[in-house]
JSON list of C-alpha atoms in Angstrom, two decimals:
[
{"chain": "A", "resi": 19, "resn": "LEU", "atom": "CA", "xyz": [3.84, 5.21, -13.53]},
{"chain": "A", "resi": 20, "resn": "TYR", "atom": "CA", "xyz": [1.06, 6.34, -10.91]},
{"chain": "A", "resi": 21, "resn": "THR", "atom": "CA", "xyz": [1.68, 8.86, -8.20]},
{"chain": "A", "resi": 22, "resn": "ALA", "atom": "CA", "xyz": [-0.53, 10.41, -5.50]},
{"chain": "A", "resi": 23, "resn": "GLY", "atom": "CA", "xyz": [-0.25, 12.44, -2.46]},
{"chain": "A", "resi": 24, "resn": "ARG", "atom": "CA", "xyz": [-1.85, 15.39, -0.38]},
{"chain": "A", "resi": 25, "resn": "ASP", "atom": "CA", "xyz": [-4.22, 16.66, -3.25]},
{"chain": "A", "resi": 26, "resn": "SER", "atom": "CA", "xyz": [-6.34, 13.32, -3.34]},
{"chain": "A", "resi": 27, "resn": "LEU", "atom": "CA", "xyz": [-5.66, 12.83, -6.71]},
{"chain": "A", "resi": 28, "resn": "VAL", "atom": "CA", "xyz": [-4.03, 9.91, -8.36]},
{"chain": "A", "resi": 29, "resn": "ARG", "atom": "CA", "xyz": [-2.04, 10.49, -11.67]},
{"chain": "A", "resi": 30, "resn": "GLN", "atom": "CA", "xyz": [-0.89, 8.11, -14.38]},
{"chain": "A", "resi": 31, "resn": "TRP", "atom": "CA", "xyz": [2.20, 9.42, -16.38]},
{"chain": "A", "resi": 32, "resn": "ASP", "atom": "CA", "xyz": [3.30, 8.06, -19.67]},
{"chain": "A", "resi": 33, "resn": "LEU", "atom": "CA", "xyz": [7.14, 7.81, -19.12]},
{"chain": "A", "resi": 34, "resn": "THR", "atom": "CA", "xyz": [7.63, 7.81, -22.88]},
{"chain": "A", "resi": 35, "resn": "ASN", "atom": "CA", "xyz": [5.84, 11.34, -23.42]},
{"chain": "A", "resi": 36, "resn": "ILE", "atom": "CA", "xyz": [5.79, 13.15, -19.99]},
{"chain": "A", "resi": 37, "resn": "GLY", "atom": "CA", "xyz": [2.92, 15.71, -20.44]},
{"chain": "A", "resi": 38, "resn": "THR", "atom": "CA", "xyz": [-0.62, 15.77, -19.02]},
{"chain": "A", "resi": 39, "resn": "PRO", "atom": "CA", "xyz": [-1.21, 12.77, -16.84]},
{"chain": "A", "resi": 40, "resn": "ARG", "atom": "CA", "xyz": [-4.45, 10.87, -16.70]},
{"chain": "A", "resi": 41, "resn": "LEU", "atom": "CA", "xyz": [-6.56, 11.63, -13.39]},
{"chain": "A", "resi": 42, "resn": "PHE", "atom": "CA", "xyz": [-8.13, 9.61, -10.78]},
{"chain": "A", "resi": 43, "resn": "ASP", "atom": "CA", "xyz": [-10.66, 11.59, -8.96]},
{"chain": "A", "resi": 44, "resn": "GLY", "atom": "CA", "xyz": [-12.80, 10.50, -6.05]},
{"chain": "A", "resi": 45, "resn": "HIS", "atom": "CA", "xyz": [-10.86, 10.61, -2.91]},
{"chain": "A", "resi": 46, "resn": "CYS", "atom": "CA", "xyz": [-11.48, 13.57, -0.48]},
{"chain": "A", "resi": 47, "resn": "ASP", "atom": "CA", "xyz": [-7.85, 13.38, 1.65]},
{"chain": "A", "resi": 48, "resn": "TRP", "atom": "CA", "xyz": [-4.73, 12.28, 1.16]},
{"chain": "A", "resi": 49, "resn": "VAL", "atom": "CA", "xyz": [-3.80, 9.19, -1.15]},
{"chain": "A", "resi": 50, "resn": "ASN", "atom": "CA", "xyz": [-1.45, 7.00, 1.07]},
{"chain": "A", "resi": 51, "resn": "ASP", "atom": "CA", "xyz": [-0.79, 3.82, -0.90]},
{"chain": "A", "resi": 52, "resn": "ILE", "atom": "CA", "xyz": [-1.25, 2.52, -4.36]},
{"chain": "A", "resi": 53, "resn": "LEU", "atom": "CA", "xyz": [-1.47, -1.01, -6.02]},
{"chain": "A", "resi": 54, "resn": "VAL", "atom": "CA", "xyz": [-1.93, -1.91, -9.55]},
{"chain": "A", "resi": 55, "resn": "SER", "atom": "CA", "xyz": [-3.12, -5.21, -10.92]},
{"chain": "A", "resi": 56, "resn": "ASP", "atom": "CA", "xyz": [-2.37, -5.53, -14.50]},
{"chain": "A", "resi": 57, "resn": "GLU", "atom": "CA", "xyz": [-4.05, -9.17, -14.88]},
{"chain": "A", "resi": 58, "resn": "ASP", "atom": "CA", "xyz": [-7.25, -7.48, -13.48]},
{"chain": "A", "resi": 59, "resn": "ASN", "atom": "CA", "xyz": [-6.81, -4.20, -15.16]},
{"chain": "A", "resi": 60, "resn": "LEU", "atom": "CA", "xyz": [-7.45, -2.52, -11.76]},
{"chain": "A", "resi": 61, "resn": "LEU", "atom": "CA", "xyz": [-5.89, 0.01, -9.74]},
{"chain": "A", "resi": 62, "resn": "ILE", "atom": "CA", "xyz": [-6.46, 0.11, -5.95]},
{"chain": "A", "resi": 63, "resn": "THR", "atom": "CA", "xyz": [-5.92, 3.12, -3.78]},
{"chain": "A", "resi": 64, "resn": "ALA", "atom": "CA", "xyz": [-6.07, 3.94, -0.13]},
{"chain": "A", "resi": 65, "resn": "SER", "atom": "CA", "xyz": [-6.82, 6.91, 1.82]},
{"chain": "A", "resi": 66, "resn": "SER", "atom": "CA", "xyz": [-6.98, 9.30, 4.54]},
{"chain": "A", "resi": 67, "resn": "ASP", "atom": "CA", "xyz": [-10.80, 9.65, 3.93]},
{"chain": "A", "resi": 68, "resn": "HIS", "atom": "CA", "xyz": [-11.27, 5.89, 5.48]},
{"chain": "A", "resi": 69, "resn": "THR", "atom": "CA", "xyz": [-11.71, 4.51, 2.22]},
{"chain": "A", "resi": 70, "resn": "VAL", "atom": "CA", "xyz": [-10.20, 1.92, -0.27]},
{"chain": "A", "resi": 71, "resn": "LYS", "atom": "CA", "xyz": [-11.07, 2.55, -3.86]},
{"chain": "A", "resi": 72, "resn": "LEU", "atom": "CA", "xyz": [-11.29, 0.31, -7.18]},
{"chain": "A", "resi": 73, "resn": "TRP", "atom": "CA", "xyz": [-10.59, 1.84, -10.39]},
{"chain": "A", "resi": 74, "resn": "ASP", "atom": "CA", "xyz": [-11.20, 0.16, -13.97]},
{"chain": "A", "resi": 75, "resn": "LEU", "atom": "CA", "xyz": [-8.26, 0.88, -16.07]},
{"chain": "A", "resi": 76, "resn": "ALA", "atom": "CA", "xyz": [-10.14, -0.50, -19.13]},
{"chain": "A", "resi": 77, "resn": "GLY", "atom": "CA", "xyz": [-11.12, 2.77, -20.11]},
{"chain": "A", "resi": 78, "resn": "HIS", "atom": "CA", "xyz": [-9.19, 5.41, -22.01]},
{"chain": "A", "resi": 79, "resn": "GLU", "atom": "CA", "xyz": [-10.66, 8.48, -20.49]},
{"chain": "A", "resi": 80, "resn": "ASP", "atom": "CA", "xyz": [-8.42, 11.51, -19.40]},
{"chain": "A", "resi": 81, "resn": "ARG", "atom": "CA", "xyz": [-10.08, 11.55, -16.10]},
{"chain": "A", "resi": 82, "resn": "TYR", "atom": "CA", "xyz": [-11.36, 8.57, -14.00]},
{"chain": "A", "resi": 83, "resn": "THR", "atom": "CA", "xyz": [-13.94, 7.84, -11.41]},
{"chain": "A", "resi": 84, "resn": "SER", "atom": "CA", "xyz": [-14.00, 4.89, -9.02]},
{"chain": "A", "resi": 85, "resn": "SER", "atom": "CA", "xyz": [-15.66, 1.80, -9.80]},
{"chain": "A", "resi": 86, "resn": "HIS", "atom": "CA", "xyz": [-16.17, 0.79, -6.33]},
{"chain": "A", "resi": 87, "resn": "THR", "atom": "CA", "xyz": [-15.49, 2.47, -2.72]},
{"chain": "A", "resi": 88, "resn": "LEU", "atom": "CA", "xyz": [-14.71, 0.04, 0.05]},
{"chain": "A", "resi": 89, "resn": "PHE", "atom": "CA", "xyz": [-15.71, 1.28, 3.41]},
{"chain": "A", "resi": 90, "resn": "LYS", "atom": "CA", "xyz": [-14.95, -0.39, 6.80]},
{"chain": "A", "resi": 91, "resn": "HIS", "atom": "CA", "xyz": [-12.04, 1.54, 8.37]},
{"chain": "A", "resi": 92, "resn": "GLU", "atom": "CA", "xyz": [-12.68, 4.04, 11.07]},
{"chain": "A", "resi": 93, "resn": "ASP", "atom": "CA", "xyz": [-9.58, 6.12, 10.85]},
{"chain": "A", "resi": 94, "resn": "TYR", "atom": "CA", "xyz": [-6.90, 6.64, 7.95]},
{"chain": "A", "resi": 95, "resn": "VAL", "atom": "CA", "xyz": [-6.23, 3.85, 5.62]},
{"chain": "A", "resi": 96, "resn": "LYS", "atom": "CA", "xyz": [-2.51, 3.66, 5.25]},
{"chain": "A", "resi": 97, "resn": "ALA", "atom": "CA", "xyz": [-1.57, 0.24, 3.65]},
{"chain": "A", "resi": 98, "resn": "ILE", "atom": "CA", "xyz": [-3.17, -2.31, 1.13]},
{"chain": "A", "resi": 99, "resn": "ALA", "atom": "CA", "xyz": [-1.72, -5.38, -0.24]},
{"chain": "A", "resi": 100, "resn": "PHE", "atom": "CA", "xyz": [-2.98, -8.37, -2.34]},
{"chain": "A", "resi": 101, "resn": "ALA", "atom": "CA", "xyz": [-1.12, -11.43, -3.74]},
{"chain": "A", "resi": 102, "resn": "PRO", "atom": "CA", "xyz": [-1.06, -11.61, -7.62]},
{"chain": "A", "resi": 103, "resn": "GLY", "atom": "CA", "xyz": [-3.58, -14.18, -9.00]},
{"chain": "A", "resi": 104, "resn": "ASP", "atom": "CA", "xyz": [-5.76, -13.94, -5.91]},
{"chain": "A", "resi": 105, "resn": "ARG", "atom": "CA", "xyz": [-8.75, -11.95, -5.97]},
{"chain": "A", "resi": 106, "resn": "ARG", "atom": "CA", "xyz": [-8.31, -10.80, -2.12]},
{"chain": "A", "resi": 107, "resn": "LEU", "atom": "CA", "xyz": [-7.09, -7.54, -1.05]},
{"chain": "A", "resi": 108, "resn": "VAL", "atom": "CA", "xyz": [-6.02, -6.55, 2.54]},
{"chain": "A", "resi": 109, "resn": "SER", "atom": "CA", "xyz": [-5.93, -3.07, 3.94]},
{"chain": "A", "resi": 110, "resn": "GLY", "atom": "CA", "xyz": [-4.72, -1.73, 7.21]},
{"chain": "A", "resi": 111, "resn": "GLY", "atom": "CA", "xyz": [-5.02, 1.66, 8.84]},
{"chain": "A", "resi": 112, "resn": "LEU", "atom": "CA", "xyz": [-4.53, 3.99, 11.84]},
{"chain": "A", "resi": 113, "resn": "ASP", "atom": "CA", "xyz": [-7.63, 2.17, 13.65]},
{"chain": "A", "resi": 114, "resn": "ARG", "atom": "CA", "xyz": [-5.17, -0.90, 14.35]},
{"chain": "A", "resi": 115, "resn": "SER", "atom": "CA", "xyz": [-7.32, -3.19, 12.07]},
{"chain": "A", "resi": 116, "resn": "ILE", "atom": "CA", "xyz": [-7.00, -5.23, 8.69]},
{"chain": "A", "resi": 117, "resn": "VAL", "atom": "CA", "xyz": [-9.91, -5.80, 6.50]},
{"chain": "A", "resi": 118, "resn": "CYS", "atom": "CA", "xyz": [-9.89, -8.35, 4.13]},
{"chain": "A", "resi": 119, "resn": "TRP", "atom": "CA", "xyz": [-11.92, -7.95, 0.97]},
{"chain": "A", "resi": 120, "resn": "ASP", "atom": "CA", "xyz": [-13.08, -9.93, -1.92]},
{"chain": "A", "resi": 121, "resn": "LEU", "atom": "CA", "xyz": [-12.35, -8.20, -4.99]},
{"chain": "A", "resi": 122, "resn": "ASN", "atom": "CA", "xyz": [-14.71, -10.09, -7.08]},
{"chain": "A", "resi": 123, "resn": "THR", "atom": "CA", "xyz": [-17.84, -8.91, -4.82]},
{"chain": "A", "resi": 124, "resn": "ALA", "atom": "CA", "xyz": [-16.09, -5.71, -3.47]},
{"chain": "A", "resi": 125, "resn": "ARG", "atom": "CA", "xyz": [-17.21, -6.67, -0.23]},
{"chain": "A", "resi": 126, "resn": "ALA", "atom": "CA", "xyz": [-15.58, -7.20, 3.14]},
{"chain": "A", "resi": 127, "resn": "MET", "atom": "CA", "xyz": [-14.66, -10.62, 4.15]},
{"chain": "A", "resi": 128, "resn": "GLY", "atom": "CA", "xyz": [-13.79, -9.80, 7.65]},
{"chain": "A", "resi": 129, "resn": "LYS", "atom": "CA", "xyz": [-12.17, -7.15, 9.91]},
{"chain": "A", "resi": 130, "resn": "HIS", "atom": "CA", "xyz": [-9.62, -7.85, 12.31]},
{"chain": "A", "resi": 131, "resn": "ALA", "atom": "CA", "xyz": [-8.78, -5.69, 15.38]},
{"chain": "A", "resi": 132, "resn": "LEU", "atom": "CA", "xyz": [-5.21, -6.28, 15.93]},
{"chain": "A", "resi": 133, "resn": "GLN", "atom": "CA", "xyz": [-5.08, -6.25, 19.79]},
{"chain": "A", "resi": 134, "resn": "LYS", "atom": "CA", "xyz": [-1.16, -6.55, 20.17]},
{"chain": "A", "resi": 135, "resn": "GLN", "atom": "CA", "xyz": [-0.70, -3.64, 17.71]},
{"chain": "A", "resi": 136, "resn": "THR", "atom": "CA", "xyz": [-0.05, -0.78, 19.69]},
{"chain": "A", "resi": 137, "resn": "GLU", "atom": "CA", "xyz": [-0.02, 1.76, 16.89]},
{"chain": "A", "resi": 138, "resn": "GLY", "atom": "CA", "xyz": [-1.72, 2.06, 13.48]},
{"chain": "A", "resi": 139, "resn": "VAL", "atom": "CA", "xyz": [-0.85, -0.33, 10.61]},
{"chain": "A", "resi": 140, "resn": "TYR", "atom": "CA", "xyz": [1.81, 1.65, 8.06]},
{"chain": "A", "resi": 141, "resn": "SER", "atom": "CA", "xyz": [2.53, -0.91, 5.80]},
{"chain": "A", "resi": 142, "resn": "LEU", "atom": "CA", "xyz": [1.43, -4.50, 4.69]},
{"chain": "A", "resi": 143, "resn": "ALA", "atom": "CA", "xyz": [2.82, -7.11, 2.71]},
{"chain": "A", "resi": 144, "resn": "MET", "atom": "CA", "xyz": [0.94, -10.43, 1.50]},
{"chain": "A", "resi": 145, "resn": "SER", "atom": "CA", "xyz": [2.64, -13.86, 0.76]},
{"chain": "A", "resi": 146, "resn": "GLN", "atom": "CA", "xyz": [2.19, -15.31, -2.53]},
{"chain": "A", "resi": 147, "resn": "ALA", "atom": "CA", "xyz": [-0.08, -18.08, -1.24]},
{"chain": "A", "resi": 148, "resn": "SER", "atom": "CA", "xyz": [-2.15, -15.07, 0.63]},
{"chain": "A", "resi": 149, "resn": "SER", "atom": "CA", "xyz": [-2.37, -17.22, 3.78]},
{"chain": "A", "resi": 150, "resn": "ALA", "atom": "CA", "xyz": [0.08, -14.80, 5.31]},
{"chain": "A", "resi": 151, "resn": "VAL", "atom": "CA", "xyz": [-0.28, -11.04, 6.16]}
]
């Protein structure tokens, strides 16, 4: 189980023995969304610090630091989505844009301003085929 919030930390909890959680420390503002890819051993977070972070879950430390920080948004990043088995991620935020990311290279594949979106992007979902967002 992973939790996050206003303190900029992500916590990983062991539900069989709730005690001290493992910490993911790297954001400097609220963490708004979390995704886990068991297949890739990856945790992905979106934050009000305008970034998306990738975290390698292979380590067994008590405190993690991010392996990659993805910058492209000009305002809070509120939502992230990806299709299992696909190495593409989509992020959306209050800048009314979505950014498509290649997780193999940790680089943006494109940023798209949503002209018809009158408010920020607060949630995202991606189809299994990853062609529709």
